[in-house]
Amino acid sequence: RFTFQQDNNSKHTAKTTQELHRDKSLNVLEWPSHSPDFYPFEHLWRDLKIGVQRHSSSILTELEKICREEWEKLPKYRCANLVA
């Protein structure tokens, strides 16, 4: 038997979705919606966003370059700690 994991987003908690789970006898593991503790890379996206916002460009090619530079600045241990 499989366990189906989903967050509590409204599309997952809709009546039709709940009926499908019940009809198929699915074991559902509920997770809080949009909880960074359960989605560790949300912390990295926040760090990247903060780094990019320190710059003031609205030119797409410059923003792409800034994103790459800020991504490279993220400490490797930060990634490792989020998934360890």
CSV table of N, CA and C in Angstrom, one decimal:
chain,number,residue,atom,x,y,z
A,1,ARG,N,0.8,-1.2,0.0
A,1,ARG,CA,0.0,0.0,0.0
A,1,ARG,C,0.9,1.2,0.0
A,2,PHE,N,0.5,2.2,-0.8
A,2,PHE,CA,1.2,3.5,-0.9
A,2,PHE,C,0.6,4.6,0.0
A,3,THR,N,1.5,5.5,0.4
A,3,THR,CA,1.0,6.7,1.1
A,3,THR,C,1.2,7.9,0.2
A,4,PHE,N,0.1,8.6,0.0
A,4,PHE,CA,0.1,9.8,-0.8
A,4,PHE,C,0.4,11.0,0.0
A,5,GLN,N,1.4,11.8,-0.3
A,5,GLN,CA,1.7,13.0,0.4
A,5,GLN,C,1.3,14.3,-0.3
A,6,GLN,N,0.6,15.2,0.4
A,6,GLN,CA,0.2,16.4,-0.2
A,6,GLN,C,0.1,17.5,0.9
A,7,ASP,N,0.2,18.8,0.4
A,7,ASP,CA,0.0,19.8,1.4
A,7,ASP,C,-1.5,20.2,1.5
A,8,ASN,N,-1.8,21.1,2.3
A,8,ASN,CA,-3.2,21.4,2.5
A,8,ASN,C,-3.7,22.5,1.6
A,9,ASN,N,-3.1,22.6,0.4
A,9,ASN,CA,-3.6,23.6,-0.5
A,9,ASN,C,-5.0,23.3,-0.9
A,10,SER,N,-5.8,24.3,-1.2
A,10,SER,CA,-7.2,24.1,-1.4
A,10,SER,C,-7.6,23.1,-2.5
A,11,LYS,N,-6.8,22.9,-3.5
A,11,LYS,CA,-7.1,21.9,-4.6
A,11,LYS,C,-6.9,20.5,-4.0
A,12,HIS,N,-6.1,20.4,-3.0
A,12,HIS,CA,-5.9,19.0,-2.4
A,12,HIS,C,-7.0,18.7,-1.3
A,13,THR,N,-7.6,19.8,-0.8
A,13,THR,CA,-8.7,19.6,0.2
A,13,THR,C,-10.1,19.7,-0.3
A,14,ALA,N,-10.2,19.9,-1.6
A,14,ALA,CA,-11.5,20.0,-2.2
A,14,ALA,C,-12.3,18.8,-2.0
A,15,LYS,N,-13.6,18.9,-2.0
A,15,LYS,CA,-14.5,17.8,-1.8
A,15,LYS,C,-14.3,16.7,-2.8
A,16,THR,N,-14.2,17.0,-4.1
A,16,THR,CA,-14.0,16.0,-5.1
A,16,THR,C,-12.6,15.2,-4.9
A,17,THR,N,-11.6,15.9,-4.4
A,17,THR,CA,-10.3,15.3,-4.2
A,17,THR,C,-10.4,14.4,-3.0
A,18,GLN,N,-11.1,14.8,-1.9
A,18,GLN,CA,-11.3,14.0,-0.8
A,18,GLN,C,-12.1,12.7,-1.1
A,19,GLU,N,-13.1,12.9,-2.0
A,19,GLU,CA,-13.9,11.7,-2.4
A,19,GLU,C,-13.1,10.7,-3.2
A,20,LEU,N,-12.2,11.2,-4.0
A,20,LEU,CA,-11.3,10.3,-4.8
A,20,LEU,C,-10.4,9.6,-3.9
A,21,HIS,N,-9.8,10.2,-2.9
A,21,HIS,CA,-9.0,9.5,-1.9
A,21,HIS,C,-9.8,8.4,-1.2
A,22,ARG,N,-11.0,8.8,-0.8
A,22,ARG,CA,-11.8,7.8,-0.1
A,22,ARG,C,-12.2,6.6,-1.0
A,23,ASP,N,-12.6,6.9,-2.2
A,23,ASP,CA,-13.0,5.9,-3.2
A,23,ASP,C,-11.9,5.0,-3.5
A,24,LYS,N,-10.7,5.5,-3.6
A,24,LYS,CA,-9.5,4.7,-4.0
A,24,LYS,C,-8.8,4.1,-2.8
A,25,SER,N,-9.3,4.4,-1.6
A,25,SER,CA,-8.7,3.9,-0.3
A,25,SER,C,-7.3,4.4,-0.2
A,26,LEU,N,-7.0,5.6,-0.6
A,26,LEU,CA,-5.7,6.1,-0.5
A,26,LEU,C,-5.3,6.5,0.9
A,27,ASN,N,-4.1,6.2,1.4
A,27,ASN,CA,-3.6,6.6,2.6
A,27,ASN,C,-2.9,8.0,2.4
A,28,VAL,N,-3.5,9.1,3.0
A,28,VAL,CA,-3.0,10.4,2.7
A,28,VAL,C,-2.2,11.0,3.9
A,29,LEU,N,-1.0,11.4,3.7
A,29,LEU,CA,-0.2,12.1,4.7
A,29,LEU,C,-0.3,13.6,4.4
A,30,GLU,N,-1.0,14.3,5.3
A,30,GLU,CA,-1.2,15.7,5.2
A,30,GLU,C,0.0,16.5,5.6
A,31,TRP,N,0.4,17.6,4.9
A,31,TRP,CA,1.5,18.5,5.3
A,31,TRP,C,0.9,19.9,5.3
A,32,PRO,N,1.4,20.8,6.1
A,32,PRO,CA,1.0,22.2,6.1
A,32,PRO,C,1.3,22.8,4.7
A,33,SER,N,0.5,23.6,4.2
A,33,SER,CA,0.8,24.3,3.0
A,33,SER,C,1.8,25.4,3.2
A,34,HIS,N,2.7,25.5,2.2
A,34,HIS,CA,3.7,26.6,2.2
A,34,HIS,C,4.5,26.7,3.4
A,35,SER,N,4.9,25.6,4.0
A,35,SER,CA,5.7,25.6,5.2
A,35,SER,C,7.1,25.4,4.9
A,36,PRO,N,8.0,26.5,5.1
A,36,PRO,CA,9.4,26.3,4.7
A,36,PRO,C,10.1,25.2,5.4
A,37,ASP,N,9.6,24.8,6.6
A,37,ASP,CA,10.2,23.7,7.3
A,37,ASP,C,10.1,22.4,6.6
A,38,PHE,N,9.1,22.3,5.8
A,38,PHE,CA,8.9,21.1,5.0
A,38,PHE,C,9.4,21.2,3.6
A,39,TYR,N,9.7,22.4,3.2
A,39,TYR,CA,10.3,22.7,1.9
A,39,TYR,C,11.6,23.4,2.0
A,40,PRO,N,12.7,22.8,2.4
A,40,PRO,CA,13.9,23.5,2.9
A,40,PRO,C,14.5,24.4,1.8
A,41,PHE,N,14.2,24.2,0.5
A,41,PHE,CA,14.8,25.0,-0.5
A,41,PHE,C,14.1,26.4,-0.6
A,42,GLU,N,13.0,26.5,0.1
A,42,GLU,CA,12.3,27.8,0.2
A,42,GLU,C,13.2,28.8,0.9
A,43,HIS,N,14.0,28.3,1.8
A,43,HIS,CA,15.0,29.2,2.5
A,43,HIS,C,16.1,29.7,1.5
A,44,LEU,N,16.5,28.8,0.6
A,44,LEU,CA,17.5,29.3,-0.4
A,44,LEU,C,16.9,30.3,-1.4
A,45,TRP,N,15.6,30.1,-1.8
A,45,TRP,CA,15.0,31.0,-2.7
A,45,TRP,C,14.9,32.4,-2.0
A,46,ARG,N,14.6,32.4,-0.7
A,46,ARG,CA,14.5,33.6,0.1
A,46,ARG,C,15.9,34.3,0.1
A,47,ASP,N,16.9,33.6,0.3
A,47,ASP,CA,18.3,34.1,0.4
A,47,ASP,C,18.7,34.7,-1.0
A,48,LEU,N,18.3,34.0,-2.1
A,48,LEU,CA,18.6,34.4,-3.4
A,48,LEU,C,17.8,35.7,-3.7
A,49,LYS,N,16.6,35.7,-3.3
A,49,LYS,CA,15.7,36.9,-3.6
A,49,LYS,C,16.3,38.2,-2.9
A,50,ILE,N,16.7,38.0,-1.6
A,50,ILE,CA,17.3,39.1,-0.9
A,50,ILE,C,18.6,39.6,-1.6
A,51,GLY,N,19.4,38.7,-2.1
A,51,GLY,CA,20.7,39.1,-2.8
A,51,GLY,C,20.4,39.8,-4.1
A,52,VAL,N,19.4,39.3,-4.8
A,52,VAL,CA,19.1,40.0,-6.1
A,52,VAL,C,18.4,41.3,-5.9
A,53,GLN,N,17.6,41.5,-4.8
A,53,GLN,CA,17.0,42.8,-4.6
A,53,GLN,C,18.0,43.9,-4.2
A,54,ARG,N,19.2,43.5,-3.8
A,54,ARG,CA,20.2,44.5,-3.5
A,54,ARG,C,20.6,45.3,-4.7
A,55,HIS,N,20.3,44.7,-5.9
A,55,HIS,CA,20.7,45.3,-7.1
A,55,HIS,C,19.5,46.1,-7.7
A,56,SER,N,19.7,47.0,-8.6
A,56,SER,CA,18.5,47.8,-9.0
A,56,SER,C,18.4,47.8,-10.6
A,57,SER,N,18.6,46.6,-11.2
A,57,SER,CA,18.4,46.5,-12.6
A,57,SER,C,17.1,46.0,-13.0
A,58,SER,N,16.6,46.5,-14.1
A,58,SER,CA,15.3,45.9,-14.6
A,58,SER,C,15.5,45.3,-16.1
A,59,ILE,N,16.8,45.3,-16.5
A,59,ILE,CA,17.1,44.7,-17.8
A,59,ILE,C,17.3,43.2,-17.6
A,60,LEU,N,16.6,42.4,-18.4
A,60,LEU,CA,16.6,41.0,-18.3
A,60,LEU,C,17.9,40.4,-18.3
A,61,THR,N,18.8,40.7,-19.2
A,61,THR,CA,20.1,40.1,-19.3
A,61,THR,C,20.9,40.4,-18.0
A,62,GLU,N,20.8,41.6,-17.5
A,62,GLU,CA,21.5,42.0,-16.3
A,62,GLU,C,21.0,41.2,-15.1
A,63,LEU,N,19.6,41.0,-15.0
A,63,LEU,CA,19.0,40.3,-13.9
A,63,LEU,C,19.4,38.8,-14.0
A,64,GLU,N,19.5,38.2,-15.1
A,64,GLU,CA,20.0,36.9,-15.3
A,64,GLU,C,21.4,36.7,-14.7
A,65,LYS,N,22.3,37.7,-15.1
A,65,LYS,CA,23.7,37.7,-14.6
A,65,LYS,C,23.7,37.8,-13.1
A,66,ILE,N,22.9,38.8,-12.6
A,66,ILE,CA,22.8,39.0,-11.1
A,66,ILE,C,22.4,37.7,-10.4
A,67,CYS,N,21.4,37.1,-10.9
A,67,CYS,CA,20.9,35.8,-10.3
A,67,CYS,C,22.0,34.8,-10.3
A,68,ARG,N,22.7,34.6,-11.4
A,68,ARG,CA,23.8,33.6,-11.4
A,68,ARG,C,24.9,34.0,-10.4
A,69,GLU,N,25.2,35.3,-10.3
A,69,GLU,CA,26.3,35.7,-9.4
A,69,GLU,C,25.8,35.5,-7.9
A,70,GLU,N,24.6,35.8,-7.6
A,70,GLU,CA,24.1,35.7,-6.3
A,70,GLU,C,23.9,34.2,-5.9
A,71,TRP,N,23.6,33.4,-6.9
A,71,TRP,CA,23.5,31.9,-6.6
A,71,TRP,C,24.9,31.4,-6.3
A,72,GLU,N,25.9,31.8,-7.0
A,72,GLU,CA,27.3,31.4,-6.7
A,72,GLU,C,27.7,31.8,-5.3
A,73,LYS,N,27.2,32.9,-4.8
A,73,LYS,CA,27.6,33.4,-3.5
A,73,LYS,C,27.0,32.6,-2.4
A,74,LEU,N,25.9,31.9,-2.6
A,74,LEU,CA,25.3,31.1,-1.6
A,74,LEU,C,26.3,30.1,-1.0
A,75,PRO,N,26.5,30.1,0.3
A,75,PRO,CA,27.5,29.1,0.8
A,75,PRO,C,27.1,27.7,0.6
A,76,LYS,N,28.0,26.9,0.2
A,76,LYS,CA,27.7,25.4,0.0
A,76,LYS,C,27.2,24.8,1.3
A,77,TYR,N,27.7,25.2,2.4
A,77,TYR,CA,27.3,24.6,3.7
A,77,TYR,C,25.8,24.9,3.9
A,78,ARG,N,25.3,26.0,3.4
A,78,ARG,CA,23.9,26.4,3.6
A,78,ARG,C,23.0,25.3,2.9
A,79,CYS,N,23.4,24.9,1.7
A,79,CYS,CA,22.6,23.9,1.0
A,79,CYS,C,22.7,22.6,1.8
A,80,ALA,N,23.9,22.2,2.2
A,80,ALA,CA,24.1,21.0,2.9
A,80,ALA,C,23.3,20.9,4.2
A,81,ASN,N,23.2,22.0,4.9
A,81,ASN,CA,22.5,22.1,6.2
A,81,ASN,C,21.0,22.0,6.0
A,82,LEU,N,20.5,22.4,4.9
A,82,LEU,CA,19.1,22.4,4.6
A,82,LEU,C,18.6,21.0,4.3
A,83,VAL,N,19.4,20.2,3.8
A,83,VAL,CA,19.0,18.8,3.4
A,83,VAL,C,19.5,17.7,4.3
A,84,ALA,N,20.4,18.1,5.3
A,84,ALA,CA,21.0,17.1,6.2
A,84,ALA,C,20.0,16.7,7.3
